[in-house]
Structures are given as C-alpha cells and as structure tokens.
mmCIF file of C-alpha atoms in Angstrom:
data_model
loop_
_atom_site.group_PDB
_atom_site.id
_atom_site.type_symbol
_atom_site.label_atom_id
_atom_site.label_comp_id
_atom_site.label_asym_id
_atom_site.label_seq_id
_atom_site.Cartn_x
_atom_site.Cartn_y
_atom_site.Cartn_z
ATOM 1 C CA MET A 1 -28.561 -31.221 -6.948
ATOM 2 C CA THR A 2 -31.271 -29.736 -6.097
ATOM 3 C CA LEU A 3 -32.575 -27.110 -3.139
ATOM 4 C CA ALA A 4 -36.076 -26.690 -1.663
ATOM 5 C CA ASN A 5 -37.083 -24.012 0.174
ATOM 6 C CA VAL A 6 -33.756 -21.969 -0.484
ATOM 7 C CA ALA A 7 -33.774 -18.518 -2.010
ATOM 8 C CA ASP A 8 -30.090 -17.443 -2.520
ATOM 9 C CA PRO A 9 -28.493 -18.294 -5.193
ATOM 10 C CA PRO A 10 -24.995 -21.040 -4.825
ATOM 11 C CA THR A 11 -22.068 -18.615 -3.641
ATOM 12 C CA LEU A 12 -19.331 -18.365 -1.843
ATOM 13 C CA GLY A 13 -19.882 -15.452 -0.245
ATOM 14 C CA GLY A 14 -16.493 -14.438 -0.748
ATOM 15 C CA ARG A 15 -14.822 -17.304 1.187
ATOM 16 C CA ILE A 16 -11.311 -18.082 0.700
ATOM 17 C CA VAL A 17 -11.504 -21.422 -1.114
ATOM 18 C CA LEU A 18 -7.384 -24.095 -1.045
ATOM 19 C CA VAL A 19 -7.670 -25.419 -3.866
ATOM 20 C CA PRO A 20 -5.104 -28.759 -3.499
ATOM 21 C CA ARG A 21 -4.077 -28.388 -7.975
ATOM 22 C CA GLY A 22 -1.920 -26.887 -9.620
ATOM 23 C CA GLY A 23 -1.535 -26.263 -12.944
ATOM 24 C CA GLU A 24 -4.186 -26.033 -16.194
ATOM 25 C CA ARG A 25 -6.053 -28.385 -13.738
ATOM 26 C CA GLY A 26 -5.998 -26.290 -10.594
ATOM 27 C CA GLU A 27 -7.240 -23.011 -13.179
ATOM 28 C CA ARG A 28 -9.889 -24.957 -14.165
ATOM 29 C CA ILE A 29 -11.051 -25.301 -10.411
ATOM 30 C CA ALA A 30 -9.476 -21.988 -9.622
ATOM 31 C CA GLU A 31 -12.133 -20.390 -12.062
ATOM 32 C CA HIS A 32 -15.214 -21.965 -10.772
ATOM 33 C CA VAL A 33 -14.576 -21.096 -7.551
ATOM 34 C CA ARG A 34 -14.322 -17.159 -8.178
ATOM 35 C CA THR A 35 -17.540 -17.826 -10.680
ATOM 36 C CA LEU A 36 -19.550 -19.032 -7.438
ATOM 37 C CA GLY A 37 -18.225 -16.189 -5.469
ATOM 38 C CA GLY A 38 -14.472 -17.433 -3.921
ATOM 39 C CA GLU A 39 -11.349 -16.305 -3.225
ATOM 40 C CA ALA A 40 -8.794 -19.439 -4.717
ATOM 41 C CA VAL A 41 -5.739 -20.078 -3.413
ATOM 42 C CA LEU A 42 -4.119 -22.573 -5.506
ATOM 43 C CA VAL A 43 -2.573 -24.754 -3.228
ATOM 44 C CA PRO A 44 -0.841 -28.322 -4.754
ATOM 45 C CA LEU A 45 -0.871 -31.096 -1.974
ATOM 46 C CA ILE A 46 0.177 -34.149 -3.542
ATOM 47 C CA GLU A 47 1.761 -34.904 -7.095
ATOM 48 C CA GLN A 48 1.862 -37.577 -9.435
ATOM 49 C CA LEU A 49 5.699 -39.153 -10.422
ATOM 50 C CA PRO A 50 6.793 -41.854 -12.709
ATOM 51 C CA PRO A 51 6.619 -45.236 -11.055
ATOM 52 C CA HIS A 52 10.463 -46.126 -9.402
ATOM 53 C CA ASP A 53 11.233 -48.787 -11.723
ATOM 54 C CA SER A 54 8.244 -48.619 -15.045
ATOM 55 C CA ALA A 55 9.419 -51.766 -16.520
ATOM 56 C CA ALA A 56 5.998 -53.533 -15.170
ATOM 57 C CA LEU A 57 4.014 -50.728 -16.704
ATOM 58 C CA HIS A 58 6.523 -50.438 -20.015
ATOM 59 C CA ALA A 59 5.625 -54.853 -20.436
ATOM 60 C CA ALA A 60 1.443 -54.141 -19.208
ATOM 61 C CA ILE A 61 1.094 -51.454 -22.484
ATOM 62 C CA ALA A 62 2.662 -53.757 -24.758
ATOM 63 C CA ARG A 63 0.301 -56.267 -24.036
ATOM 64 C CA VAL A 64 -2.592 -54.220 -24.476
ATOM 65 C CA ASN A 65 -0.925 -53.340 -27.788
ATOM 66 C CA ALA A 66 -0.805 -56.944 -28.156
ATOM 67 C CA GLY A 67 -4.376 -57.043 -28.006
ATOM 68 C CA HIS A 68 -4.381 -59.444 -24.765
ATOM 69 C CA TYR A 69 -6.823 -57.811 -22.618
ATOM 70 C CA GLY A 70 -10.504 -57.255 -23.693
ATOM 71 C CA TRP A 71 -10.810 -53.833 -21.380
ATOM 72 C CA VAL A 72 -8.371 -51.135 -20.323
ATOM 73 C CA ALA A 73 -10.758 -49.698 -17.483
ATOM 74 C CA VAL A 74 -8.702 -46.226 -16.998
ATOM 75 C CA THR A 75 -9.443 -44.777 -13.260
ATOM 76 C CA SER A 76 -7.411 -41.059 -13.153
ATOM 77 C CA VAL A 77 -6.006 -39.140 -15.957
ATOM 78 C CA HIS A 78 -2.851 -39.864 -14.578
ATOM 79 C CA GLY A 79 -3.685 -43.519 -15.301
ATOM 80 C CA ALA A 80 -4.047 -41.780 -18.542
ATOM 81 C CA ASP A 81 -1.788 -40.298 -19.380
ATOM 82 C CA ALA A 82 0.889 -43.371 -18.089
ATOM 83 C CA LEU A 83 -1.276 -44.920 -21.025
ATOM 84 C CA ILE A 84 -0.618 -42.285 -23.301
ATOM 85 C CA SER A 85 3.292 -40.996 -22.852
ATOM 86 C CA GLY A 86 3.979 -45.067 -22.347
ATOM 87 C CA GLY A 87 3.220 -45.514 -26.272
ATOM 88 C CA ALA A 88 -0.455 -47.515 -26.166
ATOM 89 C CA LEU A 89 -2.021 -47.556 -29.178
ATOM 90 C CA PRO A 90 -5.800 -46.935 -29.738
ATOM 91 C CA GLY A 91 -7.966 -49.019 -31.046
ATOM 92 C CA ARG A 92 -6.197 -52.574 -28.800
ATOM 93 C CA ALA A 93 -8.560 -53.161 -26.440
ATOM 94 C CA ARG A 94 -12.041 -51.222 -25.179
ATOM 95 C CA ILE A 95 -11.959 -48.369 -22.756
ATOM 96 C CA ALA A 96 -13.685 -48.107 -19.468
ATOM 97 C CA ALA A 97 -12.939 -44.368 -18.085
ATOM 98 C CA VAL A 98 -13.913 -43.631 -14.401
ATOM 99 C CA GLY A 99 -14.958 -39.693 -15.800
ATOM 100 C CA PRO A 100 -15.383 -37.196 -17.959
ATOM 101 C CA ALA A 101 -12.158 -36.082 -17.458
ATOM 102 C CA THR A 102 -10.579 -38.998 -17.458
ATOM 103 C CA ALA A 103 -11.978 -39.777 -21.266
ATOM 104 C CA GLU A 104 -11.366 -36.559 -22.726
ATOM 105 C CA ARG A 105 -7.879 -36.755 -22.195
ATOM 106 C CA LEU A 106 -7.781 -40.177 -24.024
ATOM 107 C CA GLU A 107 -10.688 -38.838 -26.707
ATOM 108 C CA ALA A 108 -7.745 -36.520 -27.117
ATOM 109 C CA ALA A 109 -4.978 -39.095 -27.627
ATOM 110 C CA GLY A 110 -7.445 -40.612 -30.196
ATOM 111 C CA PHE A 111 -8.786 -43.562 -28.224
ATOM 112 C CA ASP A 112 -12.958 -44.345 -28.018
ATOM 113 C CA VAL A 113 -14.093 -44.375 -24.470
ATOM 114 C CA ASP A 114 -16.918 -47.117 -24.722
ATOM 115 C CA LEU A 115 -17.786 -47.044 -21.311
ATOM 116 C CA ILE A 116 -18.264 -44.363 -18.552
ATOM 117 C CA PRO A 117 -19.780 -45.224 -15.565
ATOM 118 C CA ALA A 118 -22.949 -42.492 -14.533
ATOM 119 C CA GLU A 119 -21.731 -42.337 -11.039
ATOM 120 C CA PHE A 120 -17.846 -41.187 -11.244
ATOM 121 C CA THR A 121 -16.007 -43.710 -8.936
ATOM 122 C CA GLY A 122 -13.726 -46.913 -8.845
ATOM 123 C CA ALA A 123 -17.052 -49.409 -7.763
ATOM 124 C CA ARG A 124 -19.355 -47.765 -9.894
ATOM 125 C CA LEU A 125 -16.920 -48.888 -13.357
ATOM 126 C CA ALA A 126 -16.725 -52.190 -11.827
ATOM 127 C CA GLU A 127 -19.683 -52.465 -11.275
ATOM 128 C CA ARG A 128 -20.782 -50.899 -15.392
ATOM 129 C CA LEU A 129 -18.178 -53.419 -15.970
ATOM 130 C CA ALA A 130 -19.643 -56.944 -14.523
ATOM 131 C CA ALA A 131 -22.971 -55.516 -16.544
ATOM 132 C CA GLU A 132 -21.205 -55.562 -19.798
ATOM 133 C CA ARG A 133 -19.621 -58.972 -19.414
ATOM 134 C CA ALA A 134 -23.094 -60.437 -17.924
ATOM 135 C CA GLY A 135 -24.904 -58.636 -21.206
ATOM 136 C CA GLY A 136 -22.295 -60.308 -23.124
ATOM 137 C CA ALA A 137 -18.493 -59.051 -23.501
ATOM 138 C CA GLY A 138 -16.872 -61.613 -22.184
ATOM 139 C CA GLY A 139 -16.462 -65.024 -21.155
ATOM 140 C CA ALA A 140 -19.101 -67.125 -19.075
ATOM 141 C CA ALA A 141 -18.425 -67.363 -15.511
ATOM 142 C CA GLY A 142 -15.293 -69.662 -14.957
ATOM 143 C CA ASP A 143 -14.252 -69.698 -18.235
ATOM 144 C CA PRO A 144 -11.216 -68.221 -19.886
ATOM 145 C CA ASP A 145 -10.970 -65.824 -22.214
ATOM 146 C CA PRO A 146 -9.541 -62.528 -23.563
ATOM 147 C CA ALA A 147 -12.269 -60.872 -23.295
ATOM 148 C CA ASP A 148 -11.802 -61.273 -19.772
ATOM 149 C CA ARG A 149 -8.371 -59.381 -19.339
ATOM 150 C CA VAL A 150 -8.975 -56.329 -17.818
ATOM 151 C CA LEU A 151 -5.664 -54.308 -17.176
ATOM 152 C CA LEU A 152 -5.565 -51.085 -14.501
ATOM 153 C CA PRO A 153 -3.212 -48.469 -14.925
ATOM 154 C CA LEU A 154 -3.129 -47.629 -11.323
ATOM 155 C CA SER A 155 -1.564 -45.118 -8.198
ATOM 156 C CA ASP A 156 0.944 -47.353 -5.658
ATOM 157 C CA LEU A 157 -1.862 -46.285 -3.174
ATOM 158 C CA ALA A 158 -5.102 -47.295 -5.329
ATOM 159 C CA ASP A 159 -7.013 -49.931 -2.880
ATOM 160 C CA GLN A 160 -8.583 -52.504 -3.758
ATOM 161 C CA THR A 161 -12.162 -51.527 -4.543
ATOM 162 C CA VAL A 162 -12.332 -51.697 -8.577
ATOM 163 C CA GLU A 163 -10.029 -55.138 -9.486
ATOM 164 C CA ASN A 164 -12.101 -56.760 -6.605
ATOM 165 C CA GLY A 165 -15.543 -56.411 -7.981
ATOM 166 C CA LEU A 166 -14.204 -56.655 -11.568
ATOM 167 C CA ARG A 167 -12.505 -60.868 -9.823
ATOM 168 C CA GLU A 168 -15.912 -61.252 -8.284
ATOM 169 C CA ALA A 169 -17.687 -60.504 -11.727
ATOM 170 C CA GLY A 170 -15.757 -62.898 -13.444
ATOM 171 C CA PHE A 171 -13.250 -60.449 -14.406
ATOM 172 C CA GLU A 172 -9.490 -61.220 -14.785
ATOM 173 C CA PRO A 173 -8.071 -57.568 -13.656
ATOM 174 C CA GLU A 174 -4.398 -57.102 -13.369
ATOM 175 C CA ARG A 175 -2.995 -54.320 -11.915
ATOM 176 C CA VAL A 176 -0.285 -52.299 -12.795
ATOM 177 C CA THR A 177 1.372 -48.944 -11.001
ATOM 178 C CA ALA A 178 0.975 -46.488 -13.425
ATOM 179 C CA TYR A 179 2.419 -44.137 -11.593
ATOM 180 C CA ARG A 180 2.878 -42.622 -7.596
ATOM 181 C CA THR A 181 1.515 -40.681 -5.368
ATOM 182 C CA VAL A 182 3.502 -38.319 -2.745
ATOM 183 C CA PRO A 183 2.207 -35.470 -0.611
ATOM 184 C CA VAL A 184 3.926 -31.964 -1.830
ATOM 185 C CA ALA A 185 6.448 -30.487 0.888
ATOM 186 C CA ALA A 186 4.696 -27.962 3.390
ATOM 187 C CA LEU A 187 5.505 -24.163 2.294
ATOM 188 C CA ARG A 188 6.686 -21.311 5.090
ATOM 189 C CA ALA A 189 3.317 -19.426 3.111
ATOM 190 C CA ASP A 190 0.985 -22.450 4.699
ATOM 191 C CA ALA A 191 1.503 -20.316 8.126
ATOM 192 C CA GLU A 192 0.431 -17.932 7.391
ATOM 193 C CA LEU A 193 -2.744 -18.714 5.182
ATOM 194 C CA ARG A 194 -3.816 -21.234 7.370
ATOM 195 C CA PRO A 195 -5.731 -19.090 9.046
ATOM 196 C CA ARG A 196 -7.404 -17.085 6.618
ATOM 197 C CA LEU A 197 -8.587 -20.408 4.571
ATOM 198 C CA GLY A 198 -12.432 -20.544 4.840
ATOM 199 C CA ALA A 199 -13.693 -23.601 2.915
ATOM 200 C CA VAL A 200 -10.878 -26.283 1.180
ATOM 201 C CA VAL A 201 -12.504 -29.472 -1.809
ATOM 202 C CA VAL A 202 -10.513 -32.450 -1.117
ATOM 203 C CA PHE A 203 -11.228 -34.702 -4.091
ATOM 204 C CA SER A 204 -9.430 -38.003 -2.763
ATOM 205 C CA SER A 205 -7.942 -39.713 0.360
ATOM 206 C CA SER A 206 -4.422 -39.249 -0.173
ATOM 207 C CA GLY A 207 -5.519 -35.308 -0.432
ATOM 208 C CA ALA A 208 -7.086 -35.804 3.006
ATOM 209 C CA ARG A 209 -3.989 -37.101 5.008
ATOM 210 C CA ALA A 210 -1.691 -34.652 2.822
ATOM 211 C CA LEU A 211 -4.286 -31.823 3.819
ATOM 212 C CA ALA A 212 -4.244 -33.031 8.025
ATOM 213 C CA GLY A 213 -0.455 -33.152 7.621
ATOM 214 C CA ARG A 214 0.066 -29.110 5.906
ATOM 215 C CA PHE A 215 -3.134 -27.659 7.842
ATOM 216 C CA ALA A 216 -4.398 -29.729 10.039
ATOM 217 C CA PRO A 217 -6.775 -28.346 13.189
ATOM 218 C CA LEU A 218 -8.401 -25.800 9.722
ATOM 219 C CA PRO A 219 -9.420 -22.646 11.443
ATOM 220 C CA PRO A 220 -12.586 -22.775 13.361
ATOM 221 C CA GLY A 221 -15.847 -21.791 10.755
ATOM 222 C CA ALA A 222 -13.514 -23.557 8.087
ATOM 223 C CA LEU A 223 -15.699 -25.724 6.011
ATOM 224 C CA VAL A 224 -14.899 -29.167 4.157
ATOM 225 C CA ALA A 225 -16.005 -30.448 0.505
ATOM 226 C CA ALA A 226 -14.699 -33.741 -0.878
ATOM 227 C CA ILE A 227 -15.533 -35.331 -3.626
ATOM 228 C CA GLY A 228 -17.036 -38.465 -2.444
ATOM 229 C CA GLU A 229 -18.236 -40.645 0.389
ATOM 230 C CA PRO A 230 -14.643 -42.693 0.038
ATOM 231 C CA THR A 231 -12.940 -39.436 0.604
ATOM 232 C CA ALA A 232 -15.311 -37.926 3.369
ATOM 233 C CA ARG A 233 -14.349 -41.213 5.775
ATOM 234 C CA GLU A 234 -11.135 -40.472 5.357
ATOM 235 C CA LEU A 235 -11.319 -36.889 6.540
ATOM 236 C CA ALA A 236 -13.310 -38.166 9.477
ATOM 237 C CA ARG A 237 -10.779 -40.376 10.782
ATOM 238 C CA LEU A 238 -8.322 -38.063 9.797
ATOM 239 C CA GLY A 239 -10.576 -35.859 12.519
ATOM 240 C CA ILE A 240 -11.839 -33.619 10.057
ATOM 241 C CA PRO A 241 -14.735 -33.958 9.199
ATOM 242 C CA ALA A 242 -16.187 -32.708 6.083
ATOM 243 C CA ALA A 243 -19.442 -30.125 5.901
ATOM 244 C CA VAL A 244 -20.639 -31.361 2.519
ATOM 245 C CA VAL A 245 -19.881 -34.816 0.258
ATOM 246 C CA ALA A 246 -21.274 -33.677 -2.835
ATOM 247 C CA ALA A 247 -23.391 -36.202 -4.833
ATOM 248 C CA GLU A 248 -21.835 -35.804 -8.807
ATOM 249 C CA HIS A 249 -18.030 -36.601 -8.364
ATOM 250 C CA THR A 250 -16.183 -34.149 -9.778
ATOM 251 C CA ALA A 251 -14.363 -31.199 -9.774
ATOM 252 C CA ALA A 252 -16.479 -28.901 -10.308
ATOM 253 C CA GLY A 253 -19.122 -30.483 -8.974
ATOM 254 C CA THR A 254 -17.156 -30.633 -5.779
ATOM 255 C CA VAL A 255 -16.745 -26.445 -5.551
ATOM 256 C CA LEU A 256 -21.165 -26.537 -6.332
ATOM 257 C CA ALA A 257 -21.822 -28.745 -3.016
ATOM 258 C CA LEU A 258 -19.482 -26.050 -1.347
ATOM 259 C CA ALA A 259 -21.841 -23.007 -2.338
ATOM 260 C CA GLU A 260 -24.817 -24.655 -1.952
ATOM 261 C CA HIS A 261 -23.691 -25.185 1.778
ATOM 262 C CA CYS A 262 -22.985 -21.968 2.174
ATOM 263 C CA ALA A 263 -25.783 -21.087 0.042
ATOM 264 C CA ARG A 264 -27.656 -22.859 2.979
ATOM 265 C CA LEU A 265 -25.630 -20.530 6.010
ATOM 266 C CA SER A 266 -26.448 -18.383 5.016
ATOM 267 C CA SER A 267 -29.826 -18.056 5.126
ATOM 268 C CA GLY A 268 -30.441 -19.688 8.502
ATOM 269 C CA PRO A 269 -31.956 -23.813 9.809
ATOM 270 C CA THR A 270 -33.998 -24.432 6.111
ATOM 271 C CA ALA A 271 -34.625 -27.940 4.755
ATOM 272 C CA PHE A 272 -33.578 -29.034 1.952
ATOM 273 C CA THR A 273 -32.876 -32.565 -0.410
ATOM 274 C CA GLU A 274 -29.938 -33.148 -2.522
ATOM 275 C CA THR A 275 -30.566 -35.662 -4.974
ATOM 276 C CA PRO A 276 -26.999 -37.344 -6.741
ATOM 277 C CA ASN A 277 -26.488 -35.900 -9.971
ATOM 278 C CA ARG A 278 -26.018 -39.979 -11.589
ATOM 279 C CA GLU A 279 -25.423 -38.764 -14.840
ATOM 280 C CA GLY A 280 -21.300 -39.074 -13.454
ATOM 281 C CA THR A 281 -13.557 -37.434 -11.634
ATOM 282 C CA ASP A 282 -12.322 -38.077 -11.429
ATOM 283 C CA ALA A 283 -10.694 -40.188 -8.995
#
C-alpha cells in the first residue's frame, strides 16, 4: 500500500480499537495496534466450536489419509486446526492454504503447503487451484481423476464461493463442516465500552454480524476497517459502512490500513492512492 502527499506516518492517534479476538491471535493483533499508536481492547465477538456431529469430518480425514483426495484446500486457521486435531497425516494430499497464518499453522504440524494465492481470499484460492489444474495438476475436464478431488474443511457458515469456483474449473469439491462459528454472548461491560470506541477491525462476515448485534450503533466518529470486500459488503448490509477496506487481506494488513486512513484524516483532504499488496487470513 502506498500513500501520496501524506506527510504523517501511519498512526492510530491514540484511538481505542476494538480487536474482535482473544488469546494468542488477539494479542498479536493488539501488538500491531499498539505499535501504530492505538489502544487495543480485546473483545472476542465469535468463537469456533466443534461440529454437533464430527462423524463426517472424521470420515473425510480418513479419506485424506487413504489418498482419496488430490488436494485439501484450507481456508482458515480453524480449518487447519480441525484437520490437525482430527489426525490428518502430512503427505497424503497436496495442500492449498488461503494465507500465511493458515499455512504457518499447517507447516508447524508437518504439512507441506503447496499453494498460497497472491491475494488471501477464498475466491483467489479457487482461481489458483484452477490454474494449477489447467497447468497439468488434474485430469481433463469431465474425466474422473483422484487428483481433481478437493476436500474443503469449512465453517458451517461458509458460503459456496470456493466450491463453486472449483466445480466450474472441473474439480470435484467435497465440503465438510470442520467447525461451527457462533457469536460470543454480550457482556455488561459492552455498554461502557461502546461510547469510548474510536475504531473497530473486522475480519469476517460472521464477525460483522456479531459486531452489529453487540455494539451497533457505533459512536459518532468510530472508524471501521474491513479485512476485505466480502466483509465490507456484509457491514454495509448491516448499516455499518467500512471506512477502509484492507488491500492486504490479513489482520496486520487491516490494522495498517486503518492507521493509514487515520493519518489521511489527521492531515486533512489530500490526494492518495492505495495499491493492493498482491503478495497475499486469514479468512
């Protein structure tokens, strides 16, 4: 991302920023916020739970270990965790990861990640897999080939973007619920925190819905940064327009985009450009 005619460095200017995650991942994001001059408040808005019935997931992992699939396409860290905890074995299928955080989790468990899209979204992941297939990674269109079978370990709320893209490219995608995404219950402290918020970073459509349920309407002047266009669209649908959409679709990229937006505001009206980082979330 580049800025033109902005003299001030990126800074959050002391804003209180709601970080919608807890634990180790939330603390890493909070450190980005602090480094860029903000005050981070960790408030998990959603959580991931095992499926109500894990039989289908365990059966799919058994098929992975038996070499049934040519690819496993992992679209989140939580999907990676489900595979790892379910006993998936490295080396039994090629692995496509949506972004570096997901790849890092898989690699730490011994998996070799064969593909990461340049832009960290499910749509781009499907496009990259389609390009691999066109380059000889799978069979000809319409021909059955084990290399064309792709397992998708997804949230119960995930849309059909990836599987539709893969099916159109001639793959045989198989979707399995790897985890459930549910909102975290509201806290009494929410009412006290809401008027103090200066900004919020939002990393998913389910997170956008949870934000609306707990903190809408946001106080005047509070800025919302979305990790990507799908999240921004969901925020707009909920009446919470995103002030900025990250060009790099990661948590760190979202915090940086917010800080750069704050720097533009503090320097007054100015011409600027945003150039997407095509190197490549975590969804």
